[in-house]
Coordinates of C-alpha atoms in Angstrom, one line a residue:
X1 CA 23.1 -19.0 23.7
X2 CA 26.5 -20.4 23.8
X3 CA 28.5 -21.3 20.9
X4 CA 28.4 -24.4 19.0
X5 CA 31.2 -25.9 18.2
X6 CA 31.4 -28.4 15.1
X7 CA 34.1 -29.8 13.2
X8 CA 34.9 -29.7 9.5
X9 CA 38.1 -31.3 7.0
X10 CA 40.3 -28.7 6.4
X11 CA 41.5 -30.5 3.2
X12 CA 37.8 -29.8 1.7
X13 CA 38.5 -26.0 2.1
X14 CA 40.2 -23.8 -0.8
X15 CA 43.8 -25.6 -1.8
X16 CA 45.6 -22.5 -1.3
X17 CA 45.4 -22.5 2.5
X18 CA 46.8 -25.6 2.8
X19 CA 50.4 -24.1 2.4
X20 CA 50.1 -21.9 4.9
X21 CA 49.1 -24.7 7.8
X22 CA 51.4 -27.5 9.1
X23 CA 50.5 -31.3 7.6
X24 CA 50.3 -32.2 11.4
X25 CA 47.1 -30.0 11.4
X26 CA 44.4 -31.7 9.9
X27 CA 41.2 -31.1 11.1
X28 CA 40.2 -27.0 12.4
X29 CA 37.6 -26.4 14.6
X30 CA 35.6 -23.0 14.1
X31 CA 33.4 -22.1 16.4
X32 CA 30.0 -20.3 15.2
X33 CA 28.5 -17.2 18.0
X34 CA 25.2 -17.9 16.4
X35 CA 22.4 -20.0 17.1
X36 CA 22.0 -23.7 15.9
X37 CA 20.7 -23.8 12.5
X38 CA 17.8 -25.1 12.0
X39 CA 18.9 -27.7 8.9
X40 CA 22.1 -30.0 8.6
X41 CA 24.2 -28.8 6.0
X42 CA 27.9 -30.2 5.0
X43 CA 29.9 -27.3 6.3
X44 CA 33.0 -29.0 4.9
X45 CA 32.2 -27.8 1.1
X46 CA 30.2 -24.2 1.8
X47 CA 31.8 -21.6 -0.1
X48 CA 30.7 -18.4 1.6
X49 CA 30.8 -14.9 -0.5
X50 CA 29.4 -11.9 1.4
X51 CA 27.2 -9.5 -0.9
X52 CA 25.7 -7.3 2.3
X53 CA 27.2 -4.5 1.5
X54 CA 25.0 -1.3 1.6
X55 CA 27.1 1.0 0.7
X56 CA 24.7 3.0 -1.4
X57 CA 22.2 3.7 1.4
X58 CA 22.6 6.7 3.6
X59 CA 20.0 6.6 6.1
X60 CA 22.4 6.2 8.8
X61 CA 25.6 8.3 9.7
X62 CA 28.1 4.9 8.6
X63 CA 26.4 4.7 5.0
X64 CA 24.3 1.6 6.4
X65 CA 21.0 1.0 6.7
X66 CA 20.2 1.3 11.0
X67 CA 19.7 -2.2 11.9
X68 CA 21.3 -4.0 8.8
X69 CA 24.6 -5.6 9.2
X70 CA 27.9 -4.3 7.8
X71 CA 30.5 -6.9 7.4
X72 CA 34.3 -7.4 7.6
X73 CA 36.3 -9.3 4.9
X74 CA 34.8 -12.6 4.2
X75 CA 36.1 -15.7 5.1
X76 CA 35.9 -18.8 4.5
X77 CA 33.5 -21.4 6.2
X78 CA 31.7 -18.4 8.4
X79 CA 28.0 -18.0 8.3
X80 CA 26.7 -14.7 8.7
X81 CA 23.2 -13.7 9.9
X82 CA 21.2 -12.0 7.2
X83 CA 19.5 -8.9 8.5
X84 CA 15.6 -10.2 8.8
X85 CA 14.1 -6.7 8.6
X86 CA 12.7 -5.9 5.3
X87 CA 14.5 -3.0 3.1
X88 CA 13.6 0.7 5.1
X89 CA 10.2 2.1 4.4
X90 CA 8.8 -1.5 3.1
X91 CA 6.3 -4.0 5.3
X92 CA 6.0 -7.6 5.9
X93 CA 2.6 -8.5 6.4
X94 CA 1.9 -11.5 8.5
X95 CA -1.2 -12.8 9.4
X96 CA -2.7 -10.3 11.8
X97 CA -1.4 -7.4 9.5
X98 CA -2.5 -9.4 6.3
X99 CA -6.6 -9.8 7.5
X100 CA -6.3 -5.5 8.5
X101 CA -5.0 -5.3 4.4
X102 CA -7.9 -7.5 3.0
X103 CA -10.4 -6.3 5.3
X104 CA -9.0 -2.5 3.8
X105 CA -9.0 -3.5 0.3
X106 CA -12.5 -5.3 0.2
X107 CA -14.0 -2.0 1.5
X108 CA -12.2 -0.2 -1.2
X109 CA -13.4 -2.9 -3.9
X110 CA -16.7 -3.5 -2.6
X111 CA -17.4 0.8 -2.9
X112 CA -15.8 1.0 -6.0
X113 CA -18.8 -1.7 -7.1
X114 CA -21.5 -0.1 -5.6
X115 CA -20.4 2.9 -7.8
X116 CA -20.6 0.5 -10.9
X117 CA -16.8 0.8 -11.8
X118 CA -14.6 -2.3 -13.0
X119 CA -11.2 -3.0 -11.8
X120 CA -8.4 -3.3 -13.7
X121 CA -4.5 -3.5 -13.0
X122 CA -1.1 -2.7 -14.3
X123 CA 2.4 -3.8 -14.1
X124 CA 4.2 -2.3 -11.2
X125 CA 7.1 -2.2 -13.6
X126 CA 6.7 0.5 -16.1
X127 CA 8.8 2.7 -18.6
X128 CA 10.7 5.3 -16.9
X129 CA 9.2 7.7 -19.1
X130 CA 5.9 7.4 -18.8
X131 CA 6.9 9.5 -14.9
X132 CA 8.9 11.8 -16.4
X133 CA 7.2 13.5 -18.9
X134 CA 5.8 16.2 -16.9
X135 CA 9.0 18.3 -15.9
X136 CA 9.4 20.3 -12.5
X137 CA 7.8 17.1 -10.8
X138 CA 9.0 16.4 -7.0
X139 CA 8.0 12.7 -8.0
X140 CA 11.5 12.3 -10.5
X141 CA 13.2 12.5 -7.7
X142 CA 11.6 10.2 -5.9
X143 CA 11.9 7.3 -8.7
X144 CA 13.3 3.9 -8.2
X145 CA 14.3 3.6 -11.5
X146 CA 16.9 1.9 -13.3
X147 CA 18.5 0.5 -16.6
X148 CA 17.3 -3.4 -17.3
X149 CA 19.4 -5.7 -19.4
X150 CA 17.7 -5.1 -22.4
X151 CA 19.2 -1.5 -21.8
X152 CA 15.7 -0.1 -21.2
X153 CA 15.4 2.4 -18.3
X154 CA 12.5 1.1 -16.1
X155 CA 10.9 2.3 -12.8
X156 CA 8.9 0.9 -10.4
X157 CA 5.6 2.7 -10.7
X158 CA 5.4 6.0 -7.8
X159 CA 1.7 6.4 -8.8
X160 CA -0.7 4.4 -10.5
X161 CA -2.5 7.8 -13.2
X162 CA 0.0 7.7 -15.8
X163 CA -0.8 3.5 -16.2
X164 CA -4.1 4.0 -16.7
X165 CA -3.6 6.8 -19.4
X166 CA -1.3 4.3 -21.1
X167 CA -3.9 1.7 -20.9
X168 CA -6.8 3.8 -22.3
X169 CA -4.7 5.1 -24.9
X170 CA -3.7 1.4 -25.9
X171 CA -6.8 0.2 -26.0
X172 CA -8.3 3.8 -27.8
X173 CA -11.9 2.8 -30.0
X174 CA -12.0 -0.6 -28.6
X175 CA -13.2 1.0 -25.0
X176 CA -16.5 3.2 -25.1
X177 CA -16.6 6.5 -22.9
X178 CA -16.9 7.3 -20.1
X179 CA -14.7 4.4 -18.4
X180 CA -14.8 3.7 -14.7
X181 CA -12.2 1.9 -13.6
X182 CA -11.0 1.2 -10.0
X183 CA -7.3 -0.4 -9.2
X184 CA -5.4 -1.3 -6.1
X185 CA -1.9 -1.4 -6.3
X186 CA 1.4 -1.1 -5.0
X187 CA 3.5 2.2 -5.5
X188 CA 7.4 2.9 -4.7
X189 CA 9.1 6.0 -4.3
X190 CA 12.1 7.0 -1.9
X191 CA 11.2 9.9 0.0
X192 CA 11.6 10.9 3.4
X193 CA 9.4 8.8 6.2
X194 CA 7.3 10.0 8.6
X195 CA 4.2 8.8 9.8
X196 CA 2.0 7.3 7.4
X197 CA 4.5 8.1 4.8
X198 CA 6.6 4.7 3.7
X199 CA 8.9 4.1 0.5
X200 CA 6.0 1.7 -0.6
X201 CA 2.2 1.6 0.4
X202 CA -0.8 0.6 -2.1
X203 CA -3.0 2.9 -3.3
X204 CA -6.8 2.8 -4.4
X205 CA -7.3 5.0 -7.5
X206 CA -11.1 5.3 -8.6
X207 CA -10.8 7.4 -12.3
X208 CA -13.6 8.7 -14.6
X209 CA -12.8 8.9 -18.4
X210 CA -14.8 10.9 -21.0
X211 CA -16.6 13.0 -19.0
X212 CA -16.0 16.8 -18.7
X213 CA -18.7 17.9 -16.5
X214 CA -18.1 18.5 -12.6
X215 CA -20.5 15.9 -11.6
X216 CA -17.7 13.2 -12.1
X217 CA -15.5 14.8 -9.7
X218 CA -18.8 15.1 -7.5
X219 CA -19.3 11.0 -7.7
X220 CA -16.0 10.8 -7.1
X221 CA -15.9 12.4 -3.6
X222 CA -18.5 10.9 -2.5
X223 CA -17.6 7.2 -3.3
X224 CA -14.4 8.5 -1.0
X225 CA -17.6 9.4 1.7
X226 CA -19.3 6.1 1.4
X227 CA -16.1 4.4 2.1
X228 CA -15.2 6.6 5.2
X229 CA -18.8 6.2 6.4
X230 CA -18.5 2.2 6.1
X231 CA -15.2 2.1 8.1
X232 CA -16.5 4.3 11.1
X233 CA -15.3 7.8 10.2
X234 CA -17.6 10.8 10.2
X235 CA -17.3 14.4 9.3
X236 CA -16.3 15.4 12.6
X237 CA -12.8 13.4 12.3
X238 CA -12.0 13.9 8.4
X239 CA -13.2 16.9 5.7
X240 CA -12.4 17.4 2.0
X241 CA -10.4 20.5 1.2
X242 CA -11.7 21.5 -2.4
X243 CA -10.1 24.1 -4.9
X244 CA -9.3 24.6 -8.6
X245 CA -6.3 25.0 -10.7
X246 CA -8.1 27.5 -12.8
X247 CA -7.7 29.3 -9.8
X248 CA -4.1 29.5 -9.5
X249 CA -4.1 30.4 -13.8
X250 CA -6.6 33.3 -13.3
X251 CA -4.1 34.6 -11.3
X252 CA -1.2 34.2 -13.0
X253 CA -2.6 34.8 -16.5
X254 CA -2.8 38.6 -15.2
X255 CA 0.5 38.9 -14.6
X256 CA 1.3 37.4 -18.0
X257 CA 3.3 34.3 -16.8
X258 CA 4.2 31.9 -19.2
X259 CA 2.1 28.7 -19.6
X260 CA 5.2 26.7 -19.2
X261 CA 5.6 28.1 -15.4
X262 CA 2.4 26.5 -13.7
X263 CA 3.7 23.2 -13.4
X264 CA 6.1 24.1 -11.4
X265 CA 4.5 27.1 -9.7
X266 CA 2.1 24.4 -8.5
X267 CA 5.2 22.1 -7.2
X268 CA 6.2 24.9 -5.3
X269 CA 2.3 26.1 -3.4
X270 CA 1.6 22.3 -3.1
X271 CA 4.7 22.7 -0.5
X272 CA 2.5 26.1 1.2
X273 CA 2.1 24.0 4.8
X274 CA 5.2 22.0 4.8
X275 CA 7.8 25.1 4.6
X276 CA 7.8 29.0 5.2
X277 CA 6.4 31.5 3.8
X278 CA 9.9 33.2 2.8
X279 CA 11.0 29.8 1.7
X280 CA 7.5 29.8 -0.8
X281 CA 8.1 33.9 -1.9
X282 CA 11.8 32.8 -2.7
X283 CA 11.1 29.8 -4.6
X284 CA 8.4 31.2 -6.7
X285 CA 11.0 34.7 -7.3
X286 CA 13.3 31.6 -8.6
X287 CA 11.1 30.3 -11.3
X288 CA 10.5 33.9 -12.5
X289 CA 7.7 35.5 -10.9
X290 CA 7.8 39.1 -10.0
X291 CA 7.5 40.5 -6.7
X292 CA 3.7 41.5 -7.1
X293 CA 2.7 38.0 -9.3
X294 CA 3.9 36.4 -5.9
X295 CA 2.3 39.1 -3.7
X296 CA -1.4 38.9 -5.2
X297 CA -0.9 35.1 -6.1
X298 CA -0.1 34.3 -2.3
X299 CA -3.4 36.5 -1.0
X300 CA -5.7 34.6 -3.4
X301 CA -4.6 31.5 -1.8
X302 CA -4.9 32.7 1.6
X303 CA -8.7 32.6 0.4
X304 CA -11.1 30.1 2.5
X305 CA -14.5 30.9 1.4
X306 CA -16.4 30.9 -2.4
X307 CA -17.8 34.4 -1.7
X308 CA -14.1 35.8 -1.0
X309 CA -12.6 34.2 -4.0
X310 CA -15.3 35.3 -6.4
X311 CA -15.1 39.1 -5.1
X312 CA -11.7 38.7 -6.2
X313 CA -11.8 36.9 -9.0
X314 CA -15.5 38.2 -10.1
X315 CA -18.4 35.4 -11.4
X316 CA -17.7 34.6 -15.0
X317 CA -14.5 32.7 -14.6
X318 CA -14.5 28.9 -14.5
X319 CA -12.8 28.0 -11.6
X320 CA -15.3 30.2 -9.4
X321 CA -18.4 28.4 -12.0
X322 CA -16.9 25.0 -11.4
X323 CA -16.5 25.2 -7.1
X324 CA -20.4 26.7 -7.1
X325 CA -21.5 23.8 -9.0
X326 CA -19.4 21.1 -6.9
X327 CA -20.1 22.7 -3.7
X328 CA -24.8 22.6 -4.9
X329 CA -23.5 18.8 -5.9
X330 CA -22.6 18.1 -2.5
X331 CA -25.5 19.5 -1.0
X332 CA -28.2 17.7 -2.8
X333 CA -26.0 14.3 -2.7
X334 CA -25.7 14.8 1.4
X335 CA -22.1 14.9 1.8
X336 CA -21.7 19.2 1.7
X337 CA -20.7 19.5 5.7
X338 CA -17.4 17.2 4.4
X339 CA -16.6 20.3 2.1
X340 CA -14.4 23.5 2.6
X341 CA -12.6 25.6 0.0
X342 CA -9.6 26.0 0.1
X343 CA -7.7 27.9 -2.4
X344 CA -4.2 26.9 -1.5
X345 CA -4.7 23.2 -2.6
X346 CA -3.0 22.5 -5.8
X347 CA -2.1 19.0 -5.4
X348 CA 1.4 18.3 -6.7
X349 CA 1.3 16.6 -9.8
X350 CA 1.7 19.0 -12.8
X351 CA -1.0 17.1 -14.6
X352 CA -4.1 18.3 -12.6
X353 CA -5.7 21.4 -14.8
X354 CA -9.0 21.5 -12.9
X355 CA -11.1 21.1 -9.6
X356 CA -8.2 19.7 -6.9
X357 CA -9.3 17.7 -3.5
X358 CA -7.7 16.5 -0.2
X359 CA -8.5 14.6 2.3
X360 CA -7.4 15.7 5.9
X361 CA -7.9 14.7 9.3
X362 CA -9.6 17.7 11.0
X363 CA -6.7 17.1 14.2
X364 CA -4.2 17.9 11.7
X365 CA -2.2 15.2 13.1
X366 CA -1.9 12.9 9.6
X367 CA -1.0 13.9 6.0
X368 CA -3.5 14.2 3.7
X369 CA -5.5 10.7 3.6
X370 CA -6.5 11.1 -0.2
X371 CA -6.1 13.6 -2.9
X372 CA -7.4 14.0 -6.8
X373 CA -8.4 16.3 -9.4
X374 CA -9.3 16.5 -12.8
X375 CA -6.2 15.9 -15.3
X376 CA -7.9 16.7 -18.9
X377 CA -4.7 17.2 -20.7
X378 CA -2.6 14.3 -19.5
X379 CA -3.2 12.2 -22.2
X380 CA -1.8 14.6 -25.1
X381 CA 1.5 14.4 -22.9
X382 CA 1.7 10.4 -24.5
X383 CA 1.3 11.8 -27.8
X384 CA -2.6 10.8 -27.7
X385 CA -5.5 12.9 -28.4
X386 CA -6.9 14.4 -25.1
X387 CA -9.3 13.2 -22.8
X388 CA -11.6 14.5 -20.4
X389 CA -10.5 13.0 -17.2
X390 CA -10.3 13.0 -13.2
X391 CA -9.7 10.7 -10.1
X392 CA -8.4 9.9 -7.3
X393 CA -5.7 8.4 -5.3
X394 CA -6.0 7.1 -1.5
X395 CA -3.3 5.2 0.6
X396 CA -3.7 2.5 2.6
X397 CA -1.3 3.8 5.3
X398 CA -2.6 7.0 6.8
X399 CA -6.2 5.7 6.9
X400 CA -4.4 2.8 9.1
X401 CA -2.9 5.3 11.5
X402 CA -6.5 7.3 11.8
X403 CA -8.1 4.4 12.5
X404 CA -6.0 3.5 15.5
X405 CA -5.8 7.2 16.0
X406 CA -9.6 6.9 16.6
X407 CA -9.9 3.4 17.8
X408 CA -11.7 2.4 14.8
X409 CA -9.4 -0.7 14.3
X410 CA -11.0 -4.1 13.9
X411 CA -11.0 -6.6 16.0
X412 CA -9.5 -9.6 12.9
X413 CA -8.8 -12.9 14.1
X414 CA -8.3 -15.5 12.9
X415 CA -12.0 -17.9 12.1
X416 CA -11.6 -21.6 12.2
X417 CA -15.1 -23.5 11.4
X418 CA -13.6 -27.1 12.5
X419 CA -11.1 -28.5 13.7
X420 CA -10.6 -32.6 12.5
X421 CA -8.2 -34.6 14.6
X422 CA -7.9 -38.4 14.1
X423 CA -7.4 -40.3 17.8
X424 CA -5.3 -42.9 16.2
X425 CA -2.7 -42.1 13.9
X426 CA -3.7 -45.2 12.0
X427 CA -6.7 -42.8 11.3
X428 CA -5.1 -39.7 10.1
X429 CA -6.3 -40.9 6.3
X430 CA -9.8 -40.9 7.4
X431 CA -9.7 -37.8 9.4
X432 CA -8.4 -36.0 6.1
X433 CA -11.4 -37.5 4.1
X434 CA -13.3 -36.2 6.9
X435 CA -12.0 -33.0 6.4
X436 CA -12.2 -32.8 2.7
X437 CA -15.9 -34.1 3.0
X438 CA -16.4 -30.7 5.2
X439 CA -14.4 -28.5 2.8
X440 CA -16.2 -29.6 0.0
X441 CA -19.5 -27.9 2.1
X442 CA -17.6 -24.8 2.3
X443 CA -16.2 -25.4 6.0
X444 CA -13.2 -23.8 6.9
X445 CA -11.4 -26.7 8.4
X446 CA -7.6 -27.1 10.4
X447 CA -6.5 -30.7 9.7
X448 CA -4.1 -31.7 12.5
X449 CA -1.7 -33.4 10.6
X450 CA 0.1 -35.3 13.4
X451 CA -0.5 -37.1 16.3
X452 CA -0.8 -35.1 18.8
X453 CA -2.5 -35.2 22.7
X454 CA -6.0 -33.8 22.9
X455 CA -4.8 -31.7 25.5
X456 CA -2.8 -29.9 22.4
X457 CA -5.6 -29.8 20.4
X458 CA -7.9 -27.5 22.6
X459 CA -5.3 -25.1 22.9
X460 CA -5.0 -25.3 19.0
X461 CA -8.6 -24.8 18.8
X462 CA -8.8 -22.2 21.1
X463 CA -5.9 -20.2 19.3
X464 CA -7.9 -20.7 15.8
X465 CA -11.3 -19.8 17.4
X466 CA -13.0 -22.6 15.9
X467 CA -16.0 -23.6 16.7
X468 CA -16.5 -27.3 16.5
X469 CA -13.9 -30.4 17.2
X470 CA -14.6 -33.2 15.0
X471 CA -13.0 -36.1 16.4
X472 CA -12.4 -39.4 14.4
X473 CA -11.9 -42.0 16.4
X474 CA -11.3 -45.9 16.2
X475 CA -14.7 -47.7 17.2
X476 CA -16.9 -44.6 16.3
X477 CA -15.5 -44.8 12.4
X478 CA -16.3 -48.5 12.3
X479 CA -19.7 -47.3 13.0
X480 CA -19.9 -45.1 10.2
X481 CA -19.8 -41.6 12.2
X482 CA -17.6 -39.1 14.1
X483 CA -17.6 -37.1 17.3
X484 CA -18.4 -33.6 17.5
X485 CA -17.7 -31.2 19.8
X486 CA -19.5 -27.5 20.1
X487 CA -16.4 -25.7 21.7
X488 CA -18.4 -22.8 22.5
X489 CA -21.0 -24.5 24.9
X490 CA -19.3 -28.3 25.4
X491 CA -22.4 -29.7 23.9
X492 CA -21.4 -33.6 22.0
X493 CA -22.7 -36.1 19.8
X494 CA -21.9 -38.2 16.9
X495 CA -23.1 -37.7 13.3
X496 CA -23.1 -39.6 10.7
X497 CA -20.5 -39.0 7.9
X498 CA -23.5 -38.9 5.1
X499 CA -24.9 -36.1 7.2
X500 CA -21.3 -34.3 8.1
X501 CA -22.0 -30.7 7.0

């Protein structure tokens, strides 16, 4: 588009440049390589200051953000085009996207219902401490966390586990066990993209507080099944790999490694698909682990059936007890063909102390969909008594990309009921009672609120899909009704306002 030139006093700009110009110049012409913009504003008094700098961010080889703009010196009286992509690894949602997030969420909330637990939320602004309590924790790193003015150090929530134990404990006697609670909520942390992986995405975290037994994890899973089943997926395209932490401390308790190891020994398997097997040996040698502790602990997890891990491990342990039981859950319930052990599954949270799950896609194309555990000591890390407790969290990006993956997408548009158009704009009062009479009746109406061609109308209706045109027009109103129009099949006749529905 070519430039557009405009004028401006040069005597309303900053006094000290009006030394540097000759008197005989009184009027400068800039000229502005953008489009027009789409208000009038008084040029002759805009002070400009440029605060685009991203100097921080180094996702690109110049320290900028790819895609954002990187300004020279500022000066006076030039506009400069914000970059209109949202910060890297964050979404807009506009419409389209918007009705694929509700339609998401209300499957989430409706299972979550049907499985009789209430919803509750949190701020996505917490303490920084309630994520760093847990040391050896990829997730620290991953914080956006800084210090408010009140000198507080803050962070925007990574997860949505350690709210909820914050919650329970705040509330303590005033809540009766076991709690069911459900949430939906947004979660930040800056990590590395790929796909299905963003720097935000909401979650949907089903927990279960107060009960120790392993039919809670068992309910759990299969409210993740219900939900898979109602969106189109079956067990040929996703499974559940299923283990136990008490797995991983059988082991290690032979080789007499301290208690204040597993944490991070379970950082470090949670990482056993995404790096080498040296890498794993040399990083678990690091944290102090002899040679044979990493030897036997590495051929345990190499383990992919009960029957294998309990000739290793023999019968009377729990984590062999506690897999039997889940694994005889899942059969009775009808969801046992979703199952496979696993032993290398640890999840990645230092917090987990019990039976561990993952969702995958069988393809192996996608990270893991969902992933949960049981976390009965997480509670004592707040300085609260401990809890029994487990749950689970599930993202609402990588169960987007399966769907597509799969074709499983829905078809969303947008649903108009009527469309109310007034055929004089002397009548644009009565076609908004018209449409408020409809609305009232639960109609989902489009007012056109100008006057507009008929001929534009259609094409609005058409866009909206509705399904009725509802036309008020000058001689019909004096009559007491309006025209209708069935879009779908052209059929028309008037109604009467009392009977407008």
């Amino acid at each position: 588009m070519p430039a557009t030139p405009f004028s401006c006093s040069f005597l309303t700009l900053q006094p000290r440049f009006n030394s540097y110009v000759n008197p005989i110049f009184r009027s400068l012409t800039f000229q502005l390589s953008s489009s027009p913009l789409p208000f009038n504003a008084n040029f002759s008094s805009v002070r400009l200051h440029s605060s685009l700098s991203r100097a921080a961010e180094t996702d690109s080889p110049t320290g900028g953000r790819s895609g954002a703009l990187t300004p020279g010196p500022a000066v006076a009286g030039e506009v400069q085009k914000i970059d209109v992509n949202p910060p890297k690894g964050t979404r807009d949602f506009p419409p389209e996207d918007m009705r694929l997030r509700n339609w998401l969420f209300n499957h989430f909330k409706e299972v979550s219902r049907l499985y009789g637990f209430e919803e509750v939320d949190y701020p996505v602004l917490e303490s920084e401490a309630l994520f760093t309590r847990k040391a050896g924790e990829e997730i620290k790193d991953q914080l956006y966390c800084f210090e408010d003015r009140g000198n507080r150090r803050v962070a925007l929530r990574p997860e949505l586990t350690p709210s909820l134990a914050r919650l329970v404990i705040q509330k303590g006697k005033s809540v009766s066990l076991p709690i069911k609670w459900f949430t939906v909520g947004q979660c930040w942390r800056y990590e590395r993209m790929t796909r299905g992986r963003r720097r935000e995405h909401y979650q949907w975290n089903m927990d279960i507080i107060g009960v120790p037994g392993v039919m809670a994890e068992a309910e759990l899973i299969a409210s993740i099944v219900t939900l898979f089943k109602r969106i189109g997926i079956t067990e040929s395209d996703v499974g559940f790999k299923v283990s136990s932490r008490k797995v991983l401390q059988e082991v290690l308790n032979c080789y007499s490694v301290p208690e204040n190891l597993f944490g991070k020994v379970c950082v470090i398997i949670d990482k056993i698909e995404k790096i080498p097997a040296d890498e794993i040996k040399k990083e678990l040698k690091a944290v102090g682990l002899s040679q044979e502790a990493v030897q036997e602990l590495l051929q345990v997890l190499s383990v992919k059936s009960l029957t294998e891990l309990e000739e290793r491990l023999g019968s009377s342990g729990e984590a062999v007890a506690d897999l039997k039981q889940l694994f005889s859950l899942a059969e009775k319930i009808g969801y046992s063909k979703w199952l496979q052990f696993d032993a290398s599954v640890v999840r990645g949270l230092a917090y987990y102390t019990g039976i561990v799950f993952e969702g995958f896609d069988r393809e192996g194309k996608l990270r893991a969909i969902c992933g949960g555990g049981r976390y009965d000591h997480l509670f004592s890390t707040f300085g609260a008594d401990d809890i029994s407790a487990c749950g689970f969290g599930f993202g609402d990006a990588v169960i987007v990309e399966l769907l597509k993956e799969k074709g499983l997408l829905p078809e969303l548009n947008l649903q108009i009921d009527d469309i109310v158009c007034a055929l004089d704009e002397d009548l644009q009062g009565c076609a908004a009672m018209v449409a408020n009479i409809l609305r009232e009746k639960g109609q989902i109406v489009e007012l056109v609120l100008e006057s507009k061609p008929l001929k534009w109308v259609f094409k609005r209706a058409a866009r909206l899909n509705a399904e009725r045109l509802v036309l008020v027009g000058n001689s019909e109103w004096q009559r007491g009704v309006v025209g209708v129009k069935i879009l779908s099949t052209a059929e028309q006749y008037e109604v009467k306002l009392d009977d407008l529905k």
